JSON list of C-alpha atoms in Angstrom, two decimals:
[
{"chain": "A", "resi": 56, "resn": "GLN", "atom": "CA", "xyz": [-0.18, 0.32, -0.18]},
{"chain": "A", "resi": 57, "resn": "GLU", "atom": "CA", "xyz": [1.26, 3.55, -0.39]},
{"chain": "A", "resi": 58, "resn": "GLN", "atom": "CA", "xyz": [1.56, 6.00, 2.34]},
{"chain": "A", "resi": 59, "resn": "LEU", "atom": "CA", "xyz": [0.50, 9.09, 3.98]},
{"chain": "A", "resi": 60, "resn": "VAL", "atom": "CA", "xyz": [1.94, 11.38, 6.60]},
{"chain": "A", "resi": 61, "resn": "GLU", "atom": "CA", "xyz": [0.66, 13.84, 8.64]},
{"chain": "A", "resi": 62, "resn": "SER", "atom": "CA", "xyz": [1.57, 16.91, 10.34]},
{"chain": "A", "resi": 63, "resn": "GLY", "atom": "CA", "xyz": [1.05, 19.87, 11.12]},
{"chain": "A", "resi": 64, "resn": "GLY", "atom": "CA", "xyz": [-1.22, 19.96, 14.87]},
{"chain": "A", "resi": 65, "resn": "GLY", "atom": "CA", "xyz": [-0.52, 20.89, 17.49]},
{"chain": "A", "resi": 66, "resn": "LEU", "atom": "CA", "xyz": [-1.78, 23.10, 20.90]},
{"chain": "A", "resi": 67, "resn": "VAL", "atom": "CA", "xyz": [-4.08, 26.22, 20.29]},
{"chain": "A", "resi": 68, "resn": "GLN", "atom": "CA", "xyz": [-6.09, 28.25, 21.30]},
{"chain": "A", "resi": 69, "resn": "PRO", "atom": "CA", "xyz": [-9.19, 29.11, 21.13]},
{"chain": "A", "resi": 70, "resn": "GLY", "atom": "CA", "xyz": [-9.98, 31.15, 17.98]},
{"chain": "A", "resi": 71, "resn": "GLY", "atom": "CA", "xyz": [-6.55, 30.60, 16.90]},
{"chain": "A", "resi": 72, "resn": "SER", "atom": "CA", "xyz": [-5.73, 28.96, 13.39]},
{"chain": "A", "resi": 73, "resn": "LEU", "atom": "CA", "xyz": [-3.44, 25.71, 12.02]},
{"chain": "A", "resi": 74, "resn": "ARG", "atom": "CA", "xyz": [-3.09, 24.39, 8.81]},
{"chain": "A", "resi": 75, "resn": "LEU", "atom": "CA", "xyz": [-2.47, 20.91, 8.14]},
{"chain": "A", "resi": 76, "resn": "SER", "atom": "CA", "xyz": [-0.60, 18.89, 5.44]},
{"chain": "A", "resi": 77, "resn": "CYS", "atom": "CA", "xyz": [-0.77, 15.19, 4.72]},
{"chain": "A", "resi": 78, "resn": "ALA", "atom": "CA", "xyz": [2.49, 13.60, 1.67]},
{"chain": "A", "resi": 79, "resn": "ALA", "atom": "CA", "xyz": [0.85, 11.23, -0.91]},
{"chain": "A", "resi": 80, "resn": "SER", "atom": "CA", "xyz": [3.60, 8.38, -1.92]},
{"chain": "A", "resi": 81, "resn": "GLY", "atom": "CA", "xyz": [2.76, 7.37, -5.20]},
{"chain": "A", "resi": 82, "resn": "SER", "atom": "CA", "xyz": [1.94, 8.73, -8.73]},
{"chain": "A", "resi": 83, "resn": "ILE", "atom": "CA", "xyz": [-1.54, 7.66, -8.14]},
{"chain": "A", "resi": 84, "resn": "PHE", "atom": "CA", "xyz": [-2.83, 10.49, -5.98]},
{"chain": "A", "resi": 85, "resn": "SER", "atom": "CA", "xyz": [-4.32, 13.08, -9.08]},
{"chain": "A", "resi": 86, "resn": "LEU", "atom": "CA", "xyz": [-7.11, 10.27, -9.49]},
{"chain": "A", "resi": 87, "resn": "TYR", "atom": "CA", "xyz": [-8.46, 10.01, -6.17]},
{"chain": "A", "resi": 88, "resn": "ASP", "atom": "CA", "xyz": [-11.07, 12.22, -3.69]},
{"chain": "A", "resi": 89, "resn": "MET", "atom": "CA", "xyz": [-8.91, 13.14, -0.34]},
{"chain": "A", "resi": 90, "resn": "GLY", "atom": "CA", "xyz": [-10.56, 13.53, 2.85]},
{"chain": "A", "resi": 91, "resn": "TRP", "atom": "CA", "xyz": [-9.41, 14.81, 5.50]},
{"chain": "A", "resi": 92, "resn": "TYR", "atom": "CA", "xyz": [-10.99, 12.71, 9.11]},
{"chain": "A", "resi": 93, "resn": "ARG", "atom": "CA", "xyz": [-10.70, 13.60, 12.33]},
{"chain": "A", "resi": 94, "resn": "GLN", "atom": "CA", "xyz": [-11.39, 10.91, 15.65]},
{"chain": "A", "resi": 95, "resn": "ALA", "atom": "CA", "xyz": [-11.78, 12.58, 18.70]},
{"chain": "A", "resi": 96, "resn": "PRO", "atom": "CA", "xyz": [-11.01, 10.20, 22.30]},
{"chain": "A", "resi": 97, "resn": "GLY", "atom": "CA", "xyz": [-13.99, 7.98, 22.66]},
{"chain": "A", "resi": 98, "resn": "LYS", "atom": "CA", "xyz": [-15.75, 8.84, 19.23]},
{"chain": "A", "resi": 99, "resn": "PRO", "atom": "CA", "xyz": [-15.17, 7.54, 15.57]},
{"chain": "A", "resi": 100, "resn": "ARG", "atom": "CA", "xyz": [-13.46, 8.92, 13.31]},
{"chain": "A", "resi": 101, "resn": "GLU", "atom": "CA", "xyz": [-15.22, 11.57, 10.95]},
{"chain": "A", "resi": 102, "resn": "LEU", "atom": "CA", "xyz": [-15.18, 13.07, 7.46]},
{"chain": "A", "resi": 103, "resn": "VAL", "atom": "CA", "xyz": [-14.89, 16.51, 8.57]},
{"chain": "A", "resi": 104, "resn": "ALA", "atom": "CA", "xyz": [-13.37, 17.45, 4.48]},
{"chain": "A", "resi": 105, "resn": "LEU", "atom": "CA", "xyz": [-13.73, 16.51, 1.04]},
{"chain": "A", "resi": 106, "resn": "ILE", "atom": "CA", "xyz": [-11.94, 17.80, -2.12]},
{"chain": "A", "resi": 107, "resn": "THR", "atom": "CA", "xyz": [-12.32, 14.89, -5.31]},
{"chain": "A", "resi": 108, "resn": "SER", "atom": "CA", "xyz": [-9.92, 14.57, -8.19]},
{"chain": "A", "resi": 109, "resn": "GLY", "atom": "CA", "xyz": [-11.35, 17.66, -10.07]},
{"chain": "A", "resi": 110, "resn": "SER", "atom": "CA", "xyz": [-10.83, 20.20, -6.73]},
{"chain": "A", "resi": 111, "resn": "SER", "atom": "CA", "xyz": [-15.03, 20.28, -5.38]},
{"chain": "A", "resi": 112, "resn": "THR", "atom": "CA", "xyz": [-14.57, 20.50, -1.62]},
{"chain": "A", "resi": 113, "resn": "SER", "atom": "CA", "xyz": [-17.32, 19.91, 0.37]},
{"chain": "A", "resi": 114, "resn": "TYR", "atom": "CA", "xyz": [-17.33, 20.07, 4.38]},
{"chain": "A", "resi": 115, "resn": "VAL", "atom": "CA", "xyz": [-19.81, 18.55, 7.35]},
{"chain": "A", "resi": 116, "resn": "PRO", "atom": "CA", "xyz": [-21.65, 21.26, 8.90]},
{"chain": "A", "resi": 117, "resn": "SER", "atom": "CA", "xyz": [-19.44, 21.97, 12.46]},
{"chain": "A", "resi": 118, "resn": "VAL", "atom": "CA", "xyz": [-16.39, 23.21, 10.17]},
{"chain": "A", "resi": 119, "resn": "LYS", "atom": "CA", "xyz": [-18.19, 24.57, 7.12]},
{"chain": "A", "resi": 120, "resn": "GLY", "atom": "CA", "xyz": [-17.37, 28.25, 6.49]},
{"chain": "A", "resi": 121, "resn": "ARG", "atom": "CA", "xyz": [-14.10, 27.62, 9.19]},
{"chain": "A", "resi": 122, "resn": "PHE", "atom": "CA", "xyz": [-11.93, 24.73, 7.56]},
{"chain": "A", "resi": 123, "resn": "THR", "atom": "CA", "xyz": [-10.37, 25.06, 3.79]},
{"chain": "A", "resi": 124, "resn": "ILE", "atom": "CA", "xyz": [-9.58, 22.07, 1.93]},
{"chain": "A", "resi": 125, "resn": "SER", "atom": "CA", "xyz": [-7.01, 22.49, -0.78]},
{"chain": "A", "resi": 126, "resn": "ARG", "atom": "CA", "xyz": [-4.51, 20.10, -2.87]},
{"chain": "A", "resi": 127, "resn": "ASN", "atom": "CA", "xyz": [-1.51, 19.80, -5.10]},
{"chain": "A", "resi": 128, "resn": "ASN", "atom": "CA", "xyz": [-1.82, 17.09, -7.29]},
{"chain": "A", "resi": 129, "resn": "SER", "atom": "CA", "xyz": [2.11, 18.20, -8.84]},
{"chain": "A", "resi": 130, "resn": "GLU", "atom": "CA", "xyz": [3.09, 18.16, -5.03]},
{"chain": "A", "resi": 131, "resn": "ASN", "atom": "CA", "xyz": [0.49, 14.67, -4.15]},
{"chain": "A", "resi": 132, "resn": "THR", "atom": "CA", "xyz": [-0.40, 16.82, -1.52]},
{"chain": "A", "resi": 133, "resn": "VAL", "atom": "CA", "xyz": [-3.54, 17.80, 0.36]},
{"chain": "A", "resi": 134, "resn": "SER", "atom": "CA", "xyz": [-3.78, 21.08, 3.18]},
{"chain": "A", "resi": 135, "resn": "LEU", "atom": "CA", "xyz": [-6.60, 21.83, 5.91]},
{"chain": "A", "resi": 136, "resn": "GLN", "atom": "CA", "xyz": [-6.66, 25.44, 6.67]},
{"chain": "A", "resi": 137, "resn": "MET", "atom": "CA", "xyz": [-8.34, 25.21, 9.96]},
{"chain": "A", "resi": 138, "resn": "ASN", "atom": "CA", "xyz": [-9.74, 29.00, 11.45]},
{"chain": "A", "resi": 139, "resn": "SER", "atom": "CA", "xyz": [-11.80, 29.89, 14.87]},
{"chain": "A", "resi": 140, "resn": "LEU", "atom": "CA", "xyz": [-11.30, 26.60, 16.01]},
{"chain": "A", "resi": 141, "resn": "LYS", "atom": "CA", "xyz": [-13.08, 25.08, 18.64]},
{"chain": "A", "resi": 142, "resn": "PRO", "atom": "CA", "xyz": [-12.52, 23.15, 21.96]},
{"chain": "A", "resi": 143, "resn": "GLN", "atom": "CA", "xyz": [-14.64, 20.70, 19.62]},
{"chain": "A", "resi": 144, "resn": "ASP", "atom": "CA", "xyz": [-11.99, 20.48, 17.27]},
{"chain": "A", "resi": 145, "resn": "THR", "atom": "CA", "xyz": [-9.51, 18.88, 19.57]},
{"chain": "A", "resi": 146, "resn": "ALA", "atom": "CA", "xyz": [-8.98, 15.31, 17.80]},
{"chain": "A", "resi": 147, "resn": "VAL", "atom": "CA", "xyz": [-6.39, 13.18, 15.51]},
{"chain": "A", "resi": 148, "resn": "TYR", "atom": "CA", "xyz": [-6.68, 14.67, 12.39]},
{"chain": "A", "resi": 149, "resn": "TYR", "atom": "CA", "xyz": [-6.17, 11.85, 9.41]},
{"chain": "A", "resi": 150, "resn": "CYS", "atom": "CA", "xyz": [-6.14, 12.20, 5.80]},
{"chain": "A", "resi": 151, "resn": "ASN", "atom": "CA", "xyz": [-7.38, 9.44, 3.32]},
{"chain": "A", "resi": 152, "resn": "ALA", "atom": "CA", "xyz": [-9.07, 8.92, 0.17]},
{"chain": "A", "resi": 153, "resn": "HIS", "atom": "CA", "xyz": [-12.60, 8.60, 0.29]},
{"chain": "A", "resi": 154, "resn": "PRO", "atom": "CA", "xyz": [-14.55, 6.21, 0.33]},
{"chain": "A", "resi": 155, "resn": "THR", "atom": "CA", "xyz": [-11.18, 3.81, -0.44]},
{"chain": "A", "resi": 156, "resn": "GLY", "atom": "CA", "xyz": [-8.03, 3.38, -1.87]},
{"chain": "A", "resi": 157, "resn": "PRO", "atom": "CA", "xyz": [-4.21, 2.50, -2.36]},
{"chain": "A", "resi": 158, "resn": "TYR", "atom": "CA", "xyz": [-3.53, 3.86, 0.70]},
{"chain": "A", "resi": 159, "resn": "SER", "atom": "CA", "xyz": [-2.83, 2.92, 4.60]},
{"chain": "A", "resi": 160, "resn": "TRP", "atom": "CA", "xyz": [-3.85, 4.98, 7.18]},
{"chain": "A", "resi": 161, "resn": "GLY", "atom": "CA", "xyz": [-1.06, 7.56, 8.65]},
{"chain": "A", "resi": 162, "resn": "GLN", "atom": "CA", "xyz": [-0.17, 8.25, 12.19]},
{"chain": "A", "resi": 163, "resn": "GLY", "atom": "CA", "xyz": [-2.32, 11.00, 11.85]},
{"chain": "A", "resi": 164, "resn": "THR", "atom": "CA", "xyz": [-1.44, 14.59, 13.54]},
{"chain": "A", "resi": 165, "resn": "GLN", "atom": "CA", "xyz": [-3.05, 16.04, 16.94]},
{"chain": "A", "resi": 166, "resn": "VAL", "atom": "CA", "xyz": [-5.00, 19.26, 17.47]},
{"chain": "A", "resi": 167, "resn": "THR", "atom": "CA", "xyz": [-5.39, 20.43, 20.58]},
{"chain": "A", "resi": 168, "resn": "VAL", "atom": "CA", "xyz": [-7.76, 23.61, 21.54]},
{"chain": "A", "resi": 169, "resn": "SER", "atom": "CA", "xyz": [-7.59, 25.07, 24.59]},
{"chain": "A", "resi": 170, "resn": "SER", "atom": "CA", "xyz": [-6.87, 27.48, 26.08]}
]
């Protein structure tokens, strides 16, 4: 399987911003719709943002207007700009193809929103 490496997480105060990045191995990245997922303690992993192979985007209501997903097919990367962060955004964030693809799950990147 191809690999994914997420980065960019950290501790931020409510109202702050972070930019997450995900780098994919292989040469088929551009063929897949890619998503950012998150998993909070004790909760299932959820898809929060999606970008299609044609760069159309969609978001769950809880992040719409605050998060922006983008991709760079020449660099095999997908990013998530997160603004106006809230404590309920605290989770481990992962990227992967949606609904399925050739990538194994990465380690994720921890985002903690707290004062």
